[in-house]
mmCIF file of C-alpha atoms in Angstrom:
data_model
loop_
_atom_site.group_PDB
_atom_site.id
_atom_site.type_symbol
_atom_site.label_atom_id
_atom_site.label_comp_id
_atom_site.label_asym_id
_atom_site.label_seq_id
_atom_site.Cartn_x
_atom_site.Cartn_y
_atom_site.Cartn_z
ATOM 1 C CA UNK M 1 33.460 -1.545 -34.881
ATOM 2 C CA UNK M 2 35.414 0.712 -36.311
ATOM 3 C CA UNK M 3 38.969 -0.837 -34.547
ATOM 4 C CA UNK M 4 37.796 -4.235 -35.904
ATOM 5 C CA UNK M 5 36.771 -3.157 -39.377
ATOM 6 C CA UNK M 6 40.478 -1.184 -39.189
ATOM 7 C CA UNK M 7 41.887 -4.482 -38.309
ATOM 8 C CA UNK M 8 40.473 -6.409 -40.675
ATOM 9 C CA UNK M 9 40.836 -4.142 -43.801
ATOM 10 C CA UNK M 10 44.554 -3.652 -42.640
ATOM 11 C CA UNK M 11 45.030 -7.678 -42.895
ATOM 12 C CA UNK M 12 43.370 -8.069 -46.183
ATOM 13 C CA UNK M 13 45.119 -10.251 -48.928
ATOM 14 C CA UNK M 14 42.825 -11.342 -51.149
ATOM 15 C CA UNK M 15 41.100 -8.149 -52.566
ATOM 16 C CA UNK M 16 44.779 -6.400 -52.722
ATOM 17 C CA UNK M 17 45.886 -9.607 -54.854
ATOM 18 C CA UNK M 18 42.921 -9.666 -57.221
ATOM 19 C CA UNK M 19 42.609 -6.088 -57.610
ATOM 20 C CA UNK M 20 46.185 -4.416 -57.827
ATOM 21 C CA UNK M 21 48.331 -5.564 -60.996
ATOM 22 C CA UNK M 22 51.721 -3.321 -60.682
ATOM 23 C CA UNK M 23 54.217 -4.582 -58.452
ATOM 24 C CA UNK M 24 54.728 -0.736 -57.061
ATOM 25 C CA UNK M 25 51.320 -0.467 -55.355
ATOM 26 C CA UNK M 26 51.834 -3.746 -53.180
ATOM 27 C CA UNK M 27 50.312 -3.901 -49.651
ATOM 28 C CA UNK M 28 52.511 -4.783 -47.046
ATOM 29 C CA UNK M 29 50.659 -8.113 -46.401
ATOM 30 C CA UNK M 30 51.201 -9.052 -50.184
ATOM 31 C CA UNK M 31 54.864 -8.198 -49.785
ATOM 32 C CA UNK M 32 55.033 -10.571 -46.622
ATOM 33 C CA UNK M 33 53.118 -13.121 -48.275
ATOM 34 C CA UNK M 34 55.634 -12.706 -51.171
ATOM 35 C CA UNK M 35 58.806 -12.604 -49.042
ATOM 36 C CA UNK M 36 58.845 -16.220 -48.514
ATOM 37 C CA UNK M 37 60.608 -17.955 -51.022
ATOM 38 C CA UNK M 38 60.082 -21.622 -52.667
ATOM 39 C CA UNK M 39 63.468 -23.206 -51.169
ATOM 40 C CA UNK M 40 64.757 -20.315 -49.263
ATOM 41 C CA UNK M 41 63.720 -17.818 -46.662
ATOM 42 C CA UNK M 42 65.121 -15.153 -44.962
ATOM 43 C CA UNK M 43 63.407 -15.139 -41.592
ATOM 44 C CA UNK M 44 65.135 -12.132 -40.493
ATOM 45 C CA UNK M 45 63.909 -10.039 -43.095
ATOM 46 C CA UNK M 46 60.644 -11.614 -42.516
ATOM 47 C CA UNK M 47 60.249 -10.834 -39.047
ATOM 48 C CA UNK M 48 61.073 -7.399 -39.540
ATOM 49 C CA UNK M 49 58.622 -6.892 -42.303
ATOM 50 C CA UNK M 50 56.106 -8.668 -39.689
ATOM 51 C CA UNK M 51 56.946 -6.676 -37.235
ATOM 52 C CA UNK M 52 56.471 -3.462 -39.664
ATOM 53 C CA UNK M 53 52.707 -4.781 -40.170
ATOM 54 C CA UNK M 54 51.994 -5.443 -37.023
ATOM 55 C CA UNK M 55 53.189 -2.545 -35.006
ATOM 56 C CA UNK M 56 50.408 0.576 -36.064
ATOM 57 C CA UNK M 57 47.576 -2.096 -35.092
ATOM 58 C CA UNK M 58 49.362 -2.497 -31.654
ATOM 59 C CA UNK M 59 49.452 1.496 -31.213
ATOM 60 C CA UNK M 60 45.856 1.625 -32.486
ATOM 61 C CA UNK M 61 45.080 -0.563 -29.740
ATOM 62 C CA UNK M 62 46.842 0.832 -27.430
ATOM 63 C CA UNK M 63 44.972 4.179 -28.165
ATOM 64 C CA UNK M 64 41.485 2.993 -27.820
ATOM 65 C CA UNK M 65 42.493 -0.035 -25.600
ATOM 66 C CA UNK M 66 39.554 1.190 -23.337
ATOM 67 C CA UNK M 67 36.627 1.864 -25.755
ATOM 68 C CA UNK M 68 37.541 -1.720 -27.097
ATOM 69 C CA UNK M 69 37.405 -3.489 -23.847
ATOM 70 C CA UNK M 70 34.336 -1.873 -23.153
ATOM 71 C CA UNK M 71 32.608 -2.754 -25.955
ATOM 72 C CA UNK M 72 33.289 -6.235 -25.654
ATOM 73 C CA UNK M 73 32.279 -6.395 -22.030
ATOM 74 C CA UNK M 74 28.726 -4.578 -22.790
ATOM 75 C CA UNK M 75 28.100 -7.122 -25.308
ATOM 76 C CA UNK M 76 26.724 -9.936 -22.904
ATOM 77 C CA UNK M 77 24.655 -7.453 -20.639
ATOM 78 C CA UNK M 78 21.332 -6.701 -21.424
ATOM 79 C CA UNK M 79 19.879 -3.470 -20.654
#
């Protein structure tokens, strides 16, 4: 459950958009959403930022993979 809560908090975009007013306090998901321009988008820059956003979650999953998979498999078993 902790992994899922961490994942949802990491990917949250709505609450930081509402709560943060200063540009220097932006979170990574806000930065990625604002990178896309109206007419021109630098996809290399956008993909580099997306990689920086995804990498910590991949590391967390790799560390806690066994607990994550076992918790999913145990949800269908009555005990």
